[in-house]
């Protein structure tokens, strides 16, 4: 069974530029999460989808971050414009349903300079 | 304020020692999961505990869910260098319909 795929693996951008991350979850997984993980800390939930609907986006900085999950499968997370403090690893995870085991991708390491 | 507080934040021990990592909250969780994360990788699930008071064993790892489903612990017996990593607890918070993570415990086992 293929795992959660994320791209790119690494991205370096200048502040105020925009960037997009892509995630392809495990086939059949209804729930998709985007987490932000700052070095040495636990993942912080940014947004959670159930199929193509948003379950929780309370910690998503909506003035600069946006995410979509068209057709309830792939998802993209965008940052525009990026700030220095956005430097982190962005993890995508998927699960069969709410609260079941989450399978994580390898993440995208973003560096904003 | 973290919904789940993990302690200690960092633990450095010698091979063969025992250790316990704690995960505490004032909230009740439907279930609690423990993950281990290695550098450059995403977290990988170790175990899920669902019932208050539940104890699960995975080789040298023992997981316990508190009776009130507000806290959990992970005990490692005779730690090995291969146990080194970031240990994360994650709670299925029923009132928020989401999976929230603690800040993690960085474990380093020296040979």
Short mmCIF file of C-alpha atoms in Angstrom, two decimals, chain A residues 9 33 35 37 40-45 48 55-56 58-59 91 98-107 109, chain B residues 30-31 33 35 37 40-45 48 86 88 92-94 96-104 106:
data_model
loop_
_atom_site.label_atom_id
_atom_site.label_comp_id
_atom_site.label_asym_id
_atom_site.label_seq_id
_atom_site.Cartn_x
_atom_site.Cartn_y
_atom_site.Cartn_z
CA UNK A 9 10.62 17.71 0.11
CA UNK A 33 -4.62 16.81 8.03
CA UNK A 35 0.31 20.08 10.45
CA UNK A 37 6.06 21.36 12.97
CA UNK A 40 12.06 20.34 18.27
CA UNK A 41 8.31 20.71 18.80
CA UNK A 42 5.23 18.60 18.26
CA UNK A 43 3.02 19.03 15.19
CA UNK A 44 0.45 21.82 15.33
CA UNK A 45 -2.78 21.20 13.46
CA UNK A 48 -8.38 19.10 8.94
CA UNK A 55 -13.63 20.01 9.93
CA UNK A 56 -11.28 22.36 11.74
CA UNK A 58 -9.14 27.27 13.85
CA UNK A 59 -5.34 27.50 13.94
CA UNK A 91 3.34 17.48 7.46
CA UNK A 98 -11.82 10.92 12.47
CA UNK A 99 -9.56 9.83 15.37
CA UNK A 100 -8.25 6.66 13.73
CA UNK A 101 -4.55 6.08 13.12
CA UNK A 102 -2.98 8.94 11.18
CA UNK A 103 -0.40 8.06 8.54
CA UNK A 104 2.10 10.80 7.86
CA UNK A 105 4.08 11.80 4.82
CA UNK A 106 7.75 12.72 5.09
CA UNK A 107 6.89 16.40 5.13
CA UNK A 109 10.83 21.46 4.98
CA UNK B 30 -11.91 9.56 23.33
CA UNK B 31 -8.62 7.86 22.66
CA UNK B 33 -2.21 7.68 20.49
CA UNK B 35 3.83 8.20 17.97
CA UNK B 37 9.29 10.38 15.01
CA UNK B 40 13.47 13.85 8.56
CA UNK B 41 10.49 11.55 8.80
CA UNK B 42 6.86 11.86 9.75
CA UNK B 43 5.56 10.42 13.03
CA UNK B 44 4.74 6.72 13.07
CA UNK B 45 2.03 5.28 15.28
CA UNK B 48 -3.69 3.59 20.48
CA UNK B 86 10.84 12.23 19.42
CA UNK B 88 4.57 12.31 20.71
CA UNK B 92 -8.66 12.45 19.82
CA UNK B 93 -10.47 15.43 21.32
CA UNK B 94 -14.13 14.65 21.02
CA UNK B 96 -13.19 19.53 18.77
CA UNK B 97 -13.41 16.57 16.44
CA UNK B 98 -9.69 16.73 15.92
CA UNK B 99 -6.42 14.98 16.68
CA UNK B 100 -4.15 17.22 18.78
CA UNK B 101 -0.51 16.59 19.57
CA UNK B 102 1.62 17.30 22.60
CA UNK B 103 4.93 19.09 22.19
CA UNK B 104 6.83 15.82 22.42
CA UNK B 106 13.07 14.08 22.81
#
